[in-house]
Amino acid sequence: MKRLTLWIALACCTLGLASAQEGPTPKSQAELDALLAIQNAADPEAKIAAGQKLLKEFSETEFKAFANQQMMLAAQQLNDYERLLVFGEETLKHDPTEVGALLTLANVIPMRTQEFDLDKEEKLNKAEDYAKQALKVIPTKANPNPGQIPDEQWLLVKKDFMADAHKSLGLIEFKRGNNDAAVNEFKQSIDVAAQQDPASFYFMAEALLKSGKKDEALTAINSSIAGGGLPMADGSNAAEDLKKRIEAGK
């Protein structure tokens, strides 16, 4: 999701949302200052505090979706799953077409869903709805910041957003045990992407291995590794570990 976070930040980095012809505008200097405090917050907790302050002090603000989206991204940086869900859902309450929230929730929910969760299918269904909604609205999204994002680049960004949505659908099917459907979604993610994501190859390799297709799994994991694999917080690379598992089973 790194590319998603990067492009969301670029789209909003100058509060272009406040000056866009069809977008909301601050009603006072104090509201603008509160928005800038969110944008310029020094760390994730400060960003969340600034967002909550805006919503408390300006209850009629037209920037509720923006504030919650920024707090969602901050919660993601903190690896705070519960607050991420709250802020993401609040974002969509105020703007059901907000692509950043749709894609973030569609990705994070299946990643955090475990096999024996009592509400597993409920969570996966919700994530599926988010991913499918993203696929509907992404093609309709106009360039949010033409001054900084050339139109041709924006088209490539939208391709990567579509790829992220298909990757999330692949994760959802994988968590359901539908490995063939998962592989199909991961392939679509890879095919549509302007910049292929090594994580899509990694998860496709996982699904292929579960299906007993070890040769195809090895090809997929090699593609993941060639793109950088899936680095972990402890310095290891999950793609390298998966390759060892595949080769050990051959």
mmCIF file of N, CA and C in Angstrom, residues 126-227:
data_model
loop_
_atom_site.group_PDB
_atom_site.id
_atom_site.type_symbol
_atom_site.label_atom_id
_atom_site.label_comp_id
_atom_site.label_asym_id
_atom_site.label_seq_id
_atom_site.Cartn_x
_atom_site.Cartn_y
_atom_site.Cartn_z
ATOM 1 N N LYS A 126 -17.366 -7.502 3.909
ATOM 2 C CA LYS A 126 -17.239 -6.048 3.980
ATOM 3 C C LYS A 126 -16.040 -5.583 3.148
ATOM 4 N N ALA A 127 -14.918 -6.292 3.279
ATOM 5 C CA ALA A 127 -13.729 -5.936 2.500
ATOM 6 C C ALA A 127 -13.993 -6.079 1.004
ATOM 7 N N GLU A 128 -14.727 -7.123 0.631
ATOM 8 C CA GLU A 128 -15.062 -7.331 -0.781
ATOM 9 C C GLU A 128 -15.902 -6.171 -1.314
ATOM 10 N N ASP A 129 -16.849 -5.721 -0.512
ATOM 11 C CA ASP A 129 -17.670 -4.576 -0.925
ATOM 12 C C ASP A 129 -16.803 -3.337 -1.153
ATOM 13 N N TYR A 130 -15.841 -3.117 -0.263
ATOM 14 C CA TYR A 130 -14.959 -1.957 -0.413
ATOM 15 C C TYR A 130 -14.145 -2.066 -1.705
ATOM 16 N N ALA A 131 -13.592 -3.249 -1.965
ATOM 17 C CA ALA A 131 -12.763 -3.430 -3.158
ATOM 18 C C ALA A 131 -13.580 -3.242 -4.433
ATOM 19 N N LYS A 132 -14.786 -3.793 -4.453
ATOM 20 C CA LYS A 132 -15.626 -3.680 -5.650
ATOM 21 C C LYS A 132 -16.110 -2.246 -5.850
ATOM 22 N N GLN A 133 -16.379 -1.551 -4.754
ATOM 23 C CA GLN A 133 -16.737 -0.136 -4.870
ATOM 24 C C GLN A 133 -15.568 0.663 -5.431
ATOM 25 N N ALA A 134 -14.364 0.330 -4.994
ATOM 26 C CA ALA A 134 -13.180 1.014 -5.517
ATOM 27 C C ALA A 134 -13.054 0.807 -7.021
ATOM 28 N N LEU A 135 -13.283 -0.419 -7.477
ATOM 29 C CA LEU A 135 -13.181 -0.704 -8.910
ATOM 30 C C LEU A 135 -14.200 0.099 -9.716
ATOM 31 N N LYS A 136 -15.332 0.408 -9.110
ATOM 32 C CA LYS A 136 -16.353 1.199 -9.799
ATOM 33 C C LYS A 136 -15.971 2.674 -9.877
ATOM 34 N N VAL A 137 -15.420 3.200 -8.788
ATOM 35 C CA VAL A 137 -15.231 4.655 -8.734
ATOM 36 C C VAL A 137 -13.878 5.119 -9.261
ATOM 37 N N ILE A 138 -12.869 4.249 -9.224
ATOM 38 C CA ILE A 138 -11.533 4.680 -9.664
ATOM 39 C C ILE A 138 -11.542 5.248 -11.084
ATOM 40 N N PRO A 139 -12.194 4.571 -12.067
ATOM 41 C CA PRO A 139 -12.164 5.120 -13.429
ATOM 42 C C PRO A 139 -12.805 6.497 -13.545
ATOM 43 N N THR A 140 -13.665 6.855 -12.596
ATOM 44 C CA THR A 140 -14.372 8.137 -12.675
ATOM 45 C C THR A 140 -13.609 9.284 -12.020
ATOM 46 N N LYS A 141 -12.523 8.980 -11.335
ATOM 47 C CA LYS A 141 -11.828 9.997 -10.548
ATOM 48 C C LYS A 141 -10.980 10.919 -11.431
ATOM 49 N N ALA A 142 -11.238 12.210 -11.305
ATOM 50 C CA ALA A 142 -10.435 13.203 -12.022
ATOM 51 C C ALA A 142 -9.128 13.439 -11.280
ATOM 52 N N ASN A 143 -8.151 13.928 -11.998
ATOM 53 C CA ASN A 143 -6.856 14.275 -11.414
ATOM 54 C C ASN A 143 -7.066 15.260 -10.262
ATOM 55 N N PRO A 144 -6.689 14.900 -9.024
ATOM 56 C CA PRO A 144 -6.961 15.773 -7.882
ATOM 57 C C PRO A 144 -5.998 16.944 -7.753
ATOM 58 N N ASN A 145 -4.883 16.886 -8.476
ATOM 59 C CA ASN A 145 -3.874 17.934 -8.312
ATOM 60 C C ASN A 145 -3.099 18.105 -9.617
ATOM 61 N N PRO A 146 -3.752 18.647 -10.661
ATOM 62 C CA PRO A 146 -3.100 18.760 -11.973
ATOM 63 C C PRO A 146 -1.810 19.555 -11.946
ATOM 64 N N GLY A 147 -1.665 20.444 -10.983
ATOM 65 C CA GLY A 147 -0.447 21.237 -10.908
ATOM 66 C C GLY A 147 0.780 20.424 -10.564
ATOM 67 N N GLN A 148 0.589 19.302 -9.888
ATOM 68 C CA GLN A 148 1.721 18.470 -9.485
ATOM 69 C C GLN A 148 1.709 17.086 -10.122
ATOM 70 N N ILE A 149 0.547 16.645 -10.593
ATOM 71 C CA ILE A 149 0.452 15.316 -11.195
ATOM 72 C C ILE A 149 0.039 15.473 -12.655
ATOM 73 N N PRO A 150 0.938 15.224 -13.615
ATOM 74 C CA PRO A 150 0.558 15.276 -15.026
ATOM 75 C C PRO A 150 -0.575 14.284 -15.303
ATOM 76 N N ASP A 151 -1.453 14.625 -16.239
ATOM 77 C CA ASP A 151 -2.610 13.773 -16.516
ATOM 78 C C ASP A 151 -2.208 12.365 -16.932
ATOM 79 N N GLU A 152 -1.137 12.260 -17.726
ATOM 80 C CA GLU A 152 -0.711 10.923 -18.154
ATOM 81 C C GLU A 152 -0.227 10.099 -16.965
ATOM 82 N N GLN A 153 0.375 10.774 -15.981
ATOM 83 C CA GLN A 153 0.809 10.071 -14.772
ATOM 84 C C GLN A 153 -0.398 9.656 -13.935
ATOM 85 N N TRP A 154 -1.410 10.483 -13.903
ATOM 86 C CA TRP A 154 -2.619 10.159 -13.147
ATOM 87 C C TRP A 154 -3.292 8.902 -13.697
ATOM 88 N N LEU A 155 -3.261 8.730 -15.014
ATOM 89 C CA LEU A 155 -3.821 7.514 -15.607
ATOM 90 C C LEU A 155 -3.067 6.279 -15.127
ATOM 91 N N LEU A 156 -1.750 6.394 -14.999
ATOM 92 C CA LEU A 156 -0.949 5.278 -14.494
ATOM 93 C C LEU A 156 -1.250 5.018 -13.022
ATOM 94 N N VAL A 157 -1.445 6.086 -12.270
ATOM 95 C CA VAL A 157 -1.793 5.940 -10.851
ATOM 96 C C VAL A 157 -3.106 5.181 -10.716
ATOM 97 N N LYS A 158 -4.081 5.526 -11.553
ATOM 98 C CA LYS A 158 -5.376 4.848 -11.478
ATOM 99 C C LYS A 158 -5.246 3.368 -11.839
ATOM 100 N N LYS A 159 -4.352 3.050 -12.755
ATOM 101 C CA LYS A 159 -4.098 1.643 -13.059
ATOM 102 C C LYS A 159 -3.574 0.912 -11.824
ATOM 103 N N ASP A 160 -2.663 1.559 -11.101
ATOM 104 C CA ASP A 160 -2.126 0.935 -9.889
ATOM 105 C C ASP A 160 -3.192 0.819 -8.804
ATOM 106 N N PHE A 161 -4.089 1.794 -8.725
ATOM 107 C CA PHE A 161 -5.201 1.689 -7.779
ATOM 108 C C PHE A 161 -6.091 0.492 -8.134
ATOM 109 N N MET A 162 -6.382 0.320 -9.421
ATOM 110 C CA MET A 162 -7.176 -0.831 -9.861
ATOM 111 C C MET A 162 -6.461 -2.131 -9.507
ATOM 112 N N ALA A 163 -5.145 -2.134 -9.696
ATOM 113 C CA ALA A 163 -4.358 -3.318 -9.349
ATOM 114 C C ALA A 163 -4.454 -3.622 -7.860
ATOM 115 N N ASP A 164 -4.414 -2.580 -7.030
ATOM 116 C CA ASP A 164 -4.528 -2.782 -5.584
ATOM 117 C C ASP A 164 -5.882 -3.382 -5.218
ATOM 118 N N ALA A 165 -6.938 -2.935 -5.890
ATOM 119 C CA ALA A 165 -8.270 -3.476 -5.612
ATOM 120 C C ALA A 165 -8.340 -4.956 -5.971
ATOM 121 N N HIS A 166 -7.775 -5.327 -7.122
ATOM 122 C CA HIS A 166 -7.765 -6.747 -7.509
ATOM 123 C C HIS A 166 -6.901 -7.576 -6.558
ATOM 124 N N LYS A 167 -5.800 -7.004 -6.100
ATOM 125 C CA LYS A 167 -4.969 -7.722 -5.127
ATOM 126 C C LYS A 167 -5.754 -7.993 -3.850
ATOM 127 N N SER A 168 -6.511 -7.014 -3.403
ATOM 128 C CA SER A 168 -7.324 -7.203 -2.200
ATOM 129 C C SER A 168 -8.382 -8.278 -2.415
ATOM 130 N N LEU A 169 -9.010 -8.286 -3.590
ATOM 131 C CA LEU A 169 -9.979 -9.342 -3.889
ATOM 132 C C LEU A 169 -9.303 -10.707 -3.894
ATOM 133 N N GLY A 170 -8.057 -10.749 -4.366
ATOM 134 C CA GLY A 170 -7.301 -11.998 -4.313
ATOM 135 C C GLY A 170 -7.054 -12.450 -2.888
ATOM 136 N N LEU A 171 -6.684 -11.522 -2.019
ATOM 137 C CA LEU A 171 -6.466 -11.847 -0.605
ATOM 138 C C LEU A 171 -7.747 -12.361 0.042
ATOM 139 N N ILE A 172 -8.861 -11.734 -0.303
ATOM 140 C CA ILE A 172 -10.154 -12.148 0.257
ATOM 141 C C ILE A 172 -10.472 -13.581 -0.152
ATOM 142 N N GLU A 173 -10.312 -13.894 -1.433
ATOM 143 C CA GLU A 173 -10.587 -15.258 -1.901
ATOM 144 C C GLU A 173 -9.601 -16.255 -1.299
ATOM 145 N N PHE A 174 -8.362 -15.839 -1.123
ATOM 146 C CA PHE A 174 -7.361 -16.718 -0.503
ATOM 147 C C PHE A 174 -7.761 -17.046 0.930
ATOM 148 N N LYS A 175 -8.232 -16.048 1.667
ATOM 149 C CA LYS A 175 -8.657 -16.284 3.048
ATOM 150 C C LYS A 175 -9.898 -17.169 3.112
ATOM 151 N N ARG A 176 -10.681 -17.176 2.046
ATOM 152 C CA ARG A 176 -11.860 -18.046 1.978
ATOM 153 C C ARG A 176 -11.498 -19.468 1.555
ATOM 154 N N GLY A 177 -10.266 -19.656 1.117
ATOM 155 C CA GLY A 177 -9.847 -20.964 0.634
ATOM 156 C C GLY A 177 -10.149 -21.194 -0.828
ATOM 157 N N ASN A 178 -10.551 -20.132 -1.539
ATOM 158 C CA ASN A 178 -10.850 -20.234 -2.972
ATOM 159 C C ASN A 178 -9.585 -19.892 -3.762
ATOM 160 N N ASN A 179 -8.686 -20.854 -3.844
ATOM 161 C CA ASN A 179 -7.355 -20.554 -4.379
ATOM 162 C C ASN A 179 -7.361 -20.215 -5.865
ATOM 163 N N ASP A 180 -8.193 -20.898 -6.654
ATOM 164 C CA ASP A 180 -8.239 -20.593 -8.085
ATOM 165 C C ASP A 180 -8.757 -19.174 -8.321
ATOM 166 N N ALA A 181 -9.799 -18.797 -7.581
ATOM 167 C CA ALA A 181 -10.331 -17.436 -7.707
ATOM 168 C C ALA A 181 -9.298 -16.413 -7.250
ATOM 169 N N ALA A 182 -8.551 -16.765 -6.211
ATOM 170 C CA ALA A 182 -7.507 -15.863 -5.714
ATOM 171 C C ALA A 182 -6.439 -15.647 -6.780
ATOM 172 N N VAL A 183 -5.990 -16.730 -7.398
ATOM 173 C CA VAL A 183 -4.965 -16.630 -8.440
ATOM 174 C C VAL A 183 -5.454 -15.745 -9.580
ATOM 175 N N ASN A 184 -6.711 -15.902 -9.958
ATOM 176 C CA ASN A 184 -7.266 -15.094 -11.039
ATOM 177 C C ASN A 184 -7.222 -13.604 -10.701
ATOM 178 N N GLU A 185 -7.564 -13.264 -9.458
ATOM 179 C CA GLU A 185 -7.528 -11.855 -9.053
ATOM 180 C C GLU A 185 -6.094 -11.322 -9.009
ATOM 181 N N PHE A 186 -5.167 -12.142 -8.510
ATOM 182 C CA PHE A 186 -3.773 -11.696 -8.473
ATOM 183 C C PHE A 186 -3.232 -11.491 -9.884
ATOM 184 N N LYS A 187 -3.631 -12.355 -10.814
ATOM 185 C CA LYS A 187 -3.203 -12.183 -12.205
ATOM 186 C C LYS A 187 -3.757 -10.880 -12.778
ATOM 187 N N GLN A 188 -5.020 -10.580 -12.473
ATOM 188 C CA GLN A 188 -5.594 -9.319 -12.947
ATOM 189 C C GLN A 188 -4.852 -8.127 -12.353
ATOM 190 N N SER A 189 -4.481 -8.251 -11.084
ATOM 191 C CA SER A 189 -3.720 -7.183 -10.439
ATOM 192 C C SER A 189 -2.404 -6.940 -11.163
ATOM 193 N N ILE A 190 -1.722 -8.011 -11.485
ATOM 194 C CA ILE A 190 -0.431 -7.914 -12.165
ATOM 195 C C ILE A 190 -0.598 -7.354 -13.574
ATOM 196 N N ASP A 191 -1.649 -7.805 -14.272
ATOM 197 C CA ASP A 191 -1.849 -7.394 -15.661
ATOM 198 C C ASP A 191 -2.221 -5.917 -15.793
ATOM 199 N N VAL A 192 -3.023 -5.408 -14.856
ATOM 200 C CA VAL A 192 -3.521 -4.035 -14.987
ATOM 201 C C VAL A 192 -2.541 -3.003 -14.451
ATOM 202 N N ALA A 193 -1.616 -3.422 -13.595
ATOM 203 C CA ALA A 193 -0.732 -2.473 -12.905
ATOM 204 C C ALA A 193 0.198 -1.746 -13.866
ATOM 205 N N ALA A 194 0.362 -0.456 -13.639
ATOM 206 C CA ALA A 194 1.384 0.292 -14.365
ATOM 207 C C ALA A 194 2.761 -0.077 -13.837
ATOM 208 N N GLN A 195 2.847 -0.299 -12.532
ATOM 209 C CA GLN A 195 4.081 -0.740 -11.877
ATOM 210 C C GLN A 195 3.752 -1.984 -11.062
ATOM 211 N N GLN A 196 4.237 -3.122 -11.508
ATOM 212 C CA GLN A 196 3.874 -4.380 -10.865
ATOM 213 C C GLN A 196 4.363 -4.433 -9.419
ATOM 214 N N ASP A 197 3.497 -4.961 -8.570
ATOM 215 C CA ASP A 197 3.755 -5.036 -7.140
ATOM 216 C C ASP A 197 4.267 -6.433 -6.794
ATOM 217 N N PRO A 198 5.486 -6.551 -6.247
ATOM 218 C CA PRO A 198 6.003 -7.877 -5.893
ATOM 219 C C PRO A 198 5.114 -8.617 -4.904
ATOM 220 N N ALA A 199 4.306 -7.891 -4.127
ATOM 221 C CA ALA A 199 3.393 -8.550 -3.190
ATOM 222 C C ALA A 199 2.335 -9.358 -3.924
ATOM 223 N N SER A 200 1.890 -8.890 -5.092
ATOM 224 C CA SER A 200 0.893 -9.644 -5.858
ATOM 225 C C SER A 200 1.463 -10.981 -6.312
ATOM 226 N N PHE A 201 2.713 -10.971 -6.766
ATOM 227 C CA PHE A 201 3.363 -12.233 -7.144
ATOM 228 C C PHE A 201 3.528 -13.140 -5.927
ATOM 229 N N TYR A 202 3.858 -12.546 -4.782
ATOM 230 C CA TYR A 202 4.039 -13.336 -3.561
ATOM 231 C C TYR A 202 2.744 -14.044 -3.179
ATOM 232 N N PHE A 203 1.658 -13.298 -3.107
ATOM 233 C CA PHE A 203 0.388 -13.899 -2.690
ATOM 234 C C PHE A 203 -0.119 -14.889 -3.737
ATOM 235 N N MET A 204 0.150 -14.609 -5.020
ATOM 236 C CA MET A 204 -0.228 -15.567 -6.051
ATOM 237 C C MET A 204 0.542 -16.866 -5.872
ATOM 238 N N ALA A 205 1.817 -16.766 -5.522
ATOM 239 C CA ALA A 205 2.614 -17.965 -5.270
ATOM 240 C C ALA A 205 2.042 -18.765 -4.104
ATOM 241 N N GLU A 206 1.598 -18.074 -3.059
ATOM 242 C CA GLU A 206 0.967 -18.742 -1.916
ATOM 243 C C GLU A 206 -0.263 -19.524 -2.367
ATOM 244 N N ALA A 207 -1.115 -18.892 -3.161
ATOM 245 C CA ALA A 207 -2.340 -19.545 -3.621
ATOM 246 C C ALA A 207 -2.032 -20.716 -4.550
ATOM 247 N N LEU A 208 -1.046 -20.545 -5.421
ATOM 248 C CA LEU A 208 -0.656 -21.634 -6.322
ATOM 249 C C LEU A 208 -0.094 -22.813 -5.538
ATOM 250 N N LEU A 209 0.691 -22.528 -4.521
ATOM 251 C CA LEU A 209 1.249 -23.597 -3.693
ATOM 252 C C LEU A 209 0.140 -24.354 -2.980
ATOM 253 N N LYS A 210 -0.853 -23.639 -2.468
ATOM 254 C CA LYS A 210 -1.991 -24.281 -1.805
ATOM 255 C C LYS A 210 -2.755 -25.180 -2.771
ATOM 256 N N SER A 211 -2.710 -24.826 -4.054
ATOM 257 C CA SER A 211 -3.398 -25.614 -5.078
ATOM 258 C C SER A 211 -2.547 -26.763 -5.592
ATOM 259 N N GLY A 212 -1.330 -26.887 -5.082
ATOM 260 C CA GLY A 212 -0.440 -27.955 -5.508
ATOM 261 C C GLY A 212 0.300 -27.666 -6.797
ATOM 262 N N LYS A 213 0.256 -26.422 -7.274
ATOM 263 C CA LYS A 213 0.909 -26.051 -8.531
ATOM 264 C C LYS A 213 2.284 -25.471 -8.215
ATOM 265 N N LYS A 214 3.208 -26.342 -7.866
ATOM 266 C CA LYS A 214 4.494 -25.901 -7.329
ATOM 267 C C LYS A 214 5.375 -25.224 -8.372
ATOM 268 N N ASP A 215 5.350 -25.719 -9.598
ATOM 269 C CA ASP A 215 6.180 -25.090 -10.628
ATOM 270 C C ASP A 215 5.717 -23.656 -10.907
ATOM 271 N N GLU A 216 4.397 -23.476 -11.002
ATOM 272 C CA GLU A 216 3.863 -22.134 -11.225
ATOM 273 C C GLU A 216 4.125 -21.241 -10.014
ATOM 274 N N ALA A 217 4.033 -21.837 -8.835
ATOM 275 C CA ALA A 217 4.309 -21.074 -7.610
ATOM 276 C C ALA A 217 5.754 -20.598 -7.587
ATOM 277 N N LEU A 218 6.669 -21.451 -8.032
ATOM 278 C CA LEU A 218 8.084 -21.082 -8.049
ATOM 279 C C LEU A 218 8.334 -19.940 -9.033
ATOM 280 N N THR A 219 7.684 -20.001 -10.197
ATOM 281 C CA THR A 219 7.815 -18.915 -11.170
ATOM 282 C C THR A 219 7.311 -17.599 -10.587
ATOM 283 N N ALA A 220 6.172 -17.663 -9.909
ATOM 284 C CA ALA A 220 5.585 -16.453 -9.323
ATOM 285 C C ALA A 220 6.470 -15.881 -8.225
ATOM 286 N N ILE A 221 7.007 -16.748 -7.367
ATOM 287 C CA ILE A 221 7.811 -16.233 -6.252
ATOM 288 C C ILE A 221 9.141 -15.679 -6.749
ATOM 289 N N ASN A 222 9.668 -16.246 -7.833
ATOM 290 C CA ASN A 222 10.888 -15.684 -8.422
ATOM 291 C C ASN A 222 10.631 -14.273 -8.963
ATOM 292 N N SER A 223 9.435 -14.071 -9.531
ATOM 293 C CA SER A 223 9.075 -12.731 -10.010
ATOM 294 C C SER A 223 8.950 -11.758 -8.848
ATOM 295 N N SER A 224 8.397 -12.240 -7.737
ATOM 296 C CA SER A 224 8.297 -11.393 -6.543
ATOM 297 C C SER A 224 9.680 -10.993 -6.048
ATOM 298 N N ILE A 225 10.564 -11.958 -5.949
ATOM 299 C CA ILE A 225 11.923 -11.692 -5.458
ATOM 300 C C ILE A 225 12.655 -10.722 -6.384
ATOM 301 N N ALA A 226 12.456 -10.889 -7.691
ATOM 302 C CA ALA A 226 13.102 -9.992 -8.654
ATOM 303 C C ALA A 226 12.664 -8.541 -8.454
ATOM 304 N N GLY A 227 11.439 -8.364 -7.941
ATOM 305 C CA GLY A 227 10.934 -7.020 -7.696
ATOM 306 C C GLY A 227 11.176 -6.512 -6.290
#
